[in-house]
Tab-separated table of C-alpha atoms in Angstrom:
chain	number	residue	atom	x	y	z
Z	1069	UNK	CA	45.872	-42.011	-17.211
Z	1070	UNK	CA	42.453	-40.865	-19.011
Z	1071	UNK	CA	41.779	-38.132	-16.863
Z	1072	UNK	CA	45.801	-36.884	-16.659
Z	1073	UNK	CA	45.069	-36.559	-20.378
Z	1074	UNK	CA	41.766	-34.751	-20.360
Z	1075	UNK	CA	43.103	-32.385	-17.939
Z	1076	UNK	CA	46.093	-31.837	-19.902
Z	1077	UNK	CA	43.614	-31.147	-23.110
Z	1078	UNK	CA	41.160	-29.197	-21.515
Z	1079	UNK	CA	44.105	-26.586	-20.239
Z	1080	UNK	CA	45.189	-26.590	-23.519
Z	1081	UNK	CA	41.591	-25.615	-25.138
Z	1082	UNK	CA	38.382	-25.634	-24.622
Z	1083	UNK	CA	37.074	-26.784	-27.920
Z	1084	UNK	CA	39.062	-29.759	-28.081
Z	1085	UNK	CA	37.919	-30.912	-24.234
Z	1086	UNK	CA	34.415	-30.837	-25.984
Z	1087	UNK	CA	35.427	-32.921	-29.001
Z	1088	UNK	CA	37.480	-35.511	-27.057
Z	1089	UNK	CA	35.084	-36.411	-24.650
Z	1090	UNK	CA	32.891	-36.884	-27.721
Z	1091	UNK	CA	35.345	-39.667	-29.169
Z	1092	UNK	CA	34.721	-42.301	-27.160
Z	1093	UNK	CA	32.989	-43.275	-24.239
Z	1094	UNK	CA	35.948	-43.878	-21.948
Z	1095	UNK	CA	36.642	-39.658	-22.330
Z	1096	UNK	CA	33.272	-39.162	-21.849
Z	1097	UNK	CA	33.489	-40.809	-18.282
Z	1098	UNK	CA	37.450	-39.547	-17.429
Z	1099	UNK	CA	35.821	-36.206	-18.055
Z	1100	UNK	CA	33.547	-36.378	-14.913
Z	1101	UNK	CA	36.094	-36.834	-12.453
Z	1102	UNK	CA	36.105	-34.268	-10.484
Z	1103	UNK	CA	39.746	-33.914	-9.967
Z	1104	UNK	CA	40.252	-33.275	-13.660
Z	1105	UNK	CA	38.340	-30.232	-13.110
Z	1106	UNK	CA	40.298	-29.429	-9.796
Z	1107	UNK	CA	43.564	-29.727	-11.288
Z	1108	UNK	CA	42.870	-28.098	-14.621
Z	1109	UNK	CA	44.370	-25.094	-16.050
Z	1110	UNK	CA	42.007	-21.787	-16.393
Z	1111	UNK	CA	44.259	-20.093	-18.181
Z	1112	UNK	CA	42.957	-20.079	-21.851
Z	1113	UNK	CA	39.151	-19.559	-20.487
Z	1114	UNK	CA	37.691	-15.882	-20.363
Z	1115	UNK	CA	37.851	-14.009	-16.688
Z	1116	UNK	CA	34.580	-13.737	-16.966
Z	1117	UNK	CA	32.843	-16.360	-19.112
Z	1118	UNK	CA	30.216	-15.302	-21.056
Z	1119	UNK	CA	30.157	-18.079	-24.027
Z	1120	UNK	CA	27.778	-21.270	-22.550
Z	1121	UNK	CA	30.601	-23.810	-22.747
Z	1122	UNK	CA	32.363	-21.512	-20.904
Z	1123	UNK	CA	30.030	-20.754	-18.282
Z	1124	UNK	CA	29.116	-24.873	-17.983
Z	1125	UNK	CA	33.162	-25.334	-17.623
Z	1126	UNK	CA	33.914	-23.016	-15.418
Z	1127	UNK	CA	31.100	-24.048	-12.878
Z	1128	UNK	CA	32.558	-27.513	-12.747
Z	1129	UNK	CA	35.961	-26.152	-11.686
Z	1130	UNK	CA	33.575	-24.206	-9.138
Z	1131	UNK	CA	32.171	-27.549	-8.134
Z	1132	UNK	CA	35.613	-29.268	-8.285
Z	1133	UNK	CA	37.218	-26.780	-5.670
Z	1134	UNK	CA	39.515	-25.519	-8.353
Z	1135	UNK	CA	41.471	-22.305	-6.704
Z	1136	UNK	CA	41.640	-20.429	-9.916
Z	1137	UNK	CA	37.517	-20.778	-10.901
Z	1138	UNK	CA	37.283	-20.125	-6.899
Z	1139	UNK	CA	39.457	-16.791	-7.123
Z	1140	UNK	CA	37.499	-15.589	-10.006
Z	1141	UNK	CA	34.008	-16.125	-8.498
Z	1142	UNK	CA	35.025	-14.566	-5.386
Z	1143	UNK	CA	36.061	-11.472	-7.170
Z	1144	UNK	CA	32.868	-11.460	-9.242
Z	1145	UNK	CA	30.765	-12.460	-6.220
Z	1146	UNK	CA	32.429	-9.466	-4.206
Z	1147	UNK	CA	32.025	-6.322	-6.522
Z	1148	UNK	CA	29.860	-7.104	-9.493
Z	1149	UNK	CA	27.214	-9.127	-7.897
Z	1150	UNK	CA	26.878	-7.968	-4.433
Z	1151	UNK	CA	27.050	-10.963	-2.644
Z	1152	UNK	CA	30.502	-10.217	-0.538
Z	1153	UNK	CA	29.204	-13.443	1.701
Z	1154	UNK	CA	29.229	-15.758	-1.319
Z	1155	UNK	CA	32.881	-13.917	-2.361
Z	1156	UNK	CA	34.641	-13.701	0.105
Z	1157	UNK	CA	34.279	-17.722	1.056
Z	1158	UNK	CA	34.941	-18.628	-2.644
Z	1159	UNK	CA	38.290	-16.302	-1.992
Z	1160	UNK	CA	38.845	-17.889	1.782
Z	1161	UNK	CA	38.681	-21.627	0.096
Z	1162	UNK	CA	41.306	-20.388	-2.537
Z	1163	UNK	CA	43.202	-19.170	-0.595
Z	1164	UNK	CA	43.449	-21.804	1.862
Z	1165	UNK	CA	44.469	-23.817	-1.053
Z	1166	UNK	CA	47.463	-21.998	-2.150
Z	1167	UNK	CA	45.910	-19.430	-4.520
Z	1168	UNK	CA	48.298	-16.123	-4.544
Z	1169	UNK	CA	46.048	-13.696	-6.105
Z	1170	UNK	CA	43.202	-14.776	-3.899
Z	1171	UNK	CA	45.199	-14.427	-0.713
Z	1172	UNK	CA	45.944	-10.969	-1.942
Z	1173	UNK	CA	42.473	-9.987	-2.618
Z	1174	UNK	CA	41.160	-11.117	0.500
Z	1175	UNK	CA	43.296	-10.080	2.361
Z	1176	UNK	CA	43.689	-6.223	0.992
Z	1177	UNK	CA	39.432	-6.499	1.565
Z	1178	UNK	CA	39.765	-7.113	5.115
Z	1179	UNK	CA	42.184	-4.137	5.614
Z	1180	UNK	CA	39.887	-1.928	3.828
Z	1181	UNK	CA	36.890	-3.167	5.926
Z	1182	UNK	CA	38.848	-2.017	9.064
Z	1183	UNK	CA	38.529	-3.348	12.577
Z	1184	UNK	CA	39.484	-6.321	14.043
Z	1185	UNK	CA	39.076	-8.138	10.308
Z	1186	UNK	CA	41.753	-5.180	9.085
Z	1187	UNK	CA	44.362	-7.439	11.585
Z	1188	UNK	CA	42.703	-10.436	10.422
Z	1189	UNK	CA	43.763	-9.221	6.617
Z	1190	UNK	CA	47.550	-8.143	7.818
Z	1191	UNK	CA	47.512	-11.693	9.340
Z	1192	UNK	CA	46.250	-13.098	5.642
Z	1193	UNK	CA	48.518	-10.809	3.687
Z	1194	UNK	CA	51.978	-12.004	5.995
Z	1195	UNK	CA	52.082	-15.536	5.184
Z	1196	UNK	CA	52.673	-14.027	1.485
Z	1197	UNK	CA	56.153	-12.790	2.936
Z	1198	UNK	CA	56.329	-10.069	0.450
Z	1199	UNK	CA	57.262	-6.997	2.767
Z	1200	UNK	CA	61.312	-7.334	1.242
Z	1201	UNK	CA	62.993	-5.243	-1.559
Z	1202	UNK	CA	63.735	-8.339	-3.656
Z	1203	UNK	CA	63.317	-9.832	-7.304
Z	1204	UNK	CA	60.731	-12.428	-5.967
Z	1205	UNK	CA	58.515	-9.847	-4.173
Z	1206	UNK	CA	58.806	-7.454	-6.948
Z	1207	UNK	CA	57.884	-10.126	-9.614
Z	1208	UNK	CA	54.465	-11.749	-7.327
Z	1209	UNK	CA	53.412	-7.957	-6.596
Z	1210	UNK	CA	53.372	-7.285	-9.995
Z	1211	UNK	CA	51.833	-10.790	-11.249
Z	1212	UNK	CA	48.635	-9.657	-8.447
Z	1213	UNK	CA	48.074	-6.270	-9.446
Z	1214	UNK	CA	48.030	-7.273	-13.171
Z	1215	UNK	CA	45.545	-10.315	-12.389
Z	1216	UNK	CA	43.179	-7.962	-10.642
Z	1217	UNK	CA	43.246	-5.623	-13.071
Z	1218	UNK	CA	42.418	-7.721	-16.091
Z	1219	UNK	CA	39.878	-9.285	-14.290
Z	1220	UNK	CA	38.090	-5.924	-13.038
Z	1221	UNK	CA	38.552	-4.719	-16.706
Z	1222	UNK	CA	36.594	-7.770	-17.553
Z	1223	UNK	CA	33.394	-7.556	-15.648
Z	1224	UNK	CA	30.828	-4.463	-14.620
Z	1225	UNK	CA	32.167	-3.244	-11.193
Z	1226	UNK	CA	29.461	-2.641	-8.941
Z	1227	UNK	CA	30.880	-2.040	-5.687
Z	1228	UNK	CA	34.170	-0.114	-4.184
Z	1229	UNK	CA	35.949	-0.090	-1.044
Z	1230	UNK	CA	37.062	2.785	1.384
Z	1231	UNK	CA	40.418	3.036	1.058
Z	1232	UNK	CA	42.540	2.341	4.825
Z	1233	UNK	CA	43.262	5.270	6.217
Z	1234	UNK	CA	46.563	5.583	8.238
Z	1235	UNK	CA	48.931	7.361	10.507
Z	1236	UNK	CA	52.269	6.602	9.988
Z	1237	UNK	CA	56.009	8.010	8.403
Z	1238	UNK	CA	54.922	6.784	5.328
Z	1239	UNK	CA	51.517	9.445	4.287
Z	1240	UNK	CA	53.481	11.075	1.917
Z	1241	UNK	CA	53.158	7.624	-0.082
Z	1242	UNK	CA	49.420	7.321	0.399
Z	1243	UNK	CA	49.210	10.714	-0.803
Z	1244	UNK	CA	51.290	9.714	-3.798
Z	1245	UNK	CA	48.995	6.618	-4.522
Z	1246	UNK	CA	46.389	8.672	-4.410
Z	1247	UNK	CA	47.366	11.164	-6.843
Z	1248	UNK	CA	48.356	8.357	-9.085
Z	1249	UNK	CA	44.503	6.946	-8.764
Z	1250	UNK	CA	42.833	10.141	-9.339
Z	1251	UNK	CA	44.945	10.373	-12.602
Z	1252	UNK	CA	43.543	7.404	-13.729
Z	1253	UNK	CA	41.621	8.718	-16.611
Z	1254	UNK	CA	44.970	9.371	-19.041
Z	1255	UNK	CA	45.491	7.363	-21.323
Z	1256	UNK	CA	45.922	3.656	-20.821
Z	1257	UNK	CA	50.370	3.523	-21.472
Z	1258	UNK	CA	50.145	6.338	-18.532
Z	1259	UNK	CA	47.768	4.427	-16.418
Z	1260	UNK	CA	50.288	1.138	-17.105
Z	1261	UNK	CA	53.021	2.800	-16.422
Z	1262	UNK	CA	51.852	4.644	-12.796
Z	1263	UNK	CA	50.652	1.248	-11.591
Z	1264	UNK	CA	53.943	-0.574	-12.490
Z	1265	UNK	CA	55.836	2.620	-10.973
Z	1266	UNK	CA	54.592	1.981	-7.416
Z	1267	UNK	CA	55.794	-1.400	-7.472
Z	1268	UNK	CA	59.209	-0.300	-5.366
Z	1269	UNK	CA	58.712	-1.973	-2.471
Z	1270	UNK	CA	61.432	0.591	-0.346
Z	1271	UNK	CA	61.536	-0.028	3.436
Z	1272	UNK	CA	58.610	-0.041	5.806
Z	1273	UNK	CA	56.550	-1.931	8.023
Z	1274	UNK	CA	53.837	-4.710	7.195
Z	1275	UNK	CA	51.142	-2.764	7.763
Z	1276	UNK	CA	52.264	0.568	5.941
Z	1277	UNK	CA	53.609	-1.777	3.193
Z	1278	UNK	CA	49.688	-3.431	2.929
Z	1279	UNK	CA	48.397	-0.039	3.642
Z	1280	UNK	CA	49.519	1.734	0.392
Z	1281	UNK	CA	48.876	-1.550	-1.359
Z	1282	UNK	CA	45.004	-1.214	-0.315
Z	1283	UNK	CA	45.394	1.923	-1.544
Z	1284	UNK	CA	46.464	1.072	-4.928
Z	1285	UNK	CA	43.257	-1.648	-5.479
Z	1286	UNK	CA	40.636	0.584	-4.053
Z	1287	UNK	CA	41.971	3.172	-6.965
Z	1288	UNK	CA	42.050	0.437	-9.566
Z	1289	UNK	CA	38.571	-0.707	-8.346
Z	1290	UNK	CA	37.021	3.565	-8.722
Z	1291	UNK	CA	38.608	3.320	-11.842
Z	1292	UNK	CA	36.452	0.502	-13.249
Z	1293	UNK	CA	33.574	1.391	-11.244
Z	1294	UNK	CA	30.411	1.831	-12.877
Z	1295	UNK	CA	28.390	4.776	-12.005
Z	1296	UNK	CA	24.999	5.761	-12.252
Z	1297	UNK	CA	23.022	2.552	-11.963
């Protein structure tokens, strides 16, 4: 019951987790539980913590296995840090508990890295089941590319991927997501609005589908990219 309602306070905010666990001793211990930290909501702390309280809170969650602190130090990990070993096994153990985002991330990586681990990221990106013109697939599309771009707008990005290339019926709408990322330096409502526009889904296969997808990050990702370091 303690640590249901420590969780519950610390998803709520941060500075009242810190001044309940200071009330009494029996919040002080509830609060060290790791599956408060597991369970716990990340949704009021920074994408990339930068505040001390914020840093010591979110490496708990690390420590606790929570998928959202998990998703979040993979991504950081992966192109501000260079260490894409560290990343991409904070992304795997996300995804392999349930994280969307993370799944997408990880998986749209291993297509751009090509190969056999391209197959391994079509694998990834199926059990998503996204490939269908349909409210559901339009809404969790939409929910991914806004996650990664808040959180690549929140951190210096360091590295890029190589964008898959492809042969296929469908070039014409590489060559349209590319023109839409090399226009990424109008203004931000125009950069909003060409990002939301490619969310139609239309018909094609799984890997085209993923394909123009990849496409889309590695432009977001140039687009934050810092240069000249």
């Amino acid at each position: 019951m303690l640590a249901e309602i420590v969780s519950h306070t610390a998803s709520g905010s941060l500075t009242d987790f810190v001044n309940l666990r200071l009330t009494c001793k029996a919040f002080l211990g509830a609060s060290n539980y790791d599956r408060v930290f597991e369970k716990v909501s990340m949704e009021n702390v920074s994408f990339v913590s930068w505040r001390k309280s914020e840093r010591v809170f979110q490496k708990r969650c690390i420590a606790a296995r929570n998928a959202e602190a998990l998703y979040r130090k993979g991504m950081v990990d992966c192109f501000s840090r260079k260490k894409p070993d560290s990343g991409l096994r904070c992304l795997k153990t996300a995804t392999e508990k349930g994280h969307v985002e993370a799944t997408y991330a990880r998986g749209i990586i291993f297509i751009c890295l090509g190969g056999e681990l391209r197959e391994q990221g079509l694998r990834i990106l199926s059990s998503l089941d996204l490939v269908k013109s349909d409210k559901r697939s339009s809404k969790i599309i939409a929910s991914c590319r806004s996650k990664t771009e808040k959180i690549f707008s929140c951190m210096w990005v360091y590295e890029s991927l190589a964008a898959p290339r492809r042969d296929c019926d469908h070039d014409r709408d590489r060559d349209r997501d590319r023109d839409i990322g090399e226009s990424t330096n109008r203004s931000s409502s125009l950069e909003g609005q060409a990002w939301e526009a490619s969310n139609n889904i239309g018909h094609c296969c799984d890997s085209c589908f993923w394909d123009r997808e990849a496409t889309l990050f590695c432009n977001l990702l140039r687009k934050y990219l810092v240069t000249g370091c």
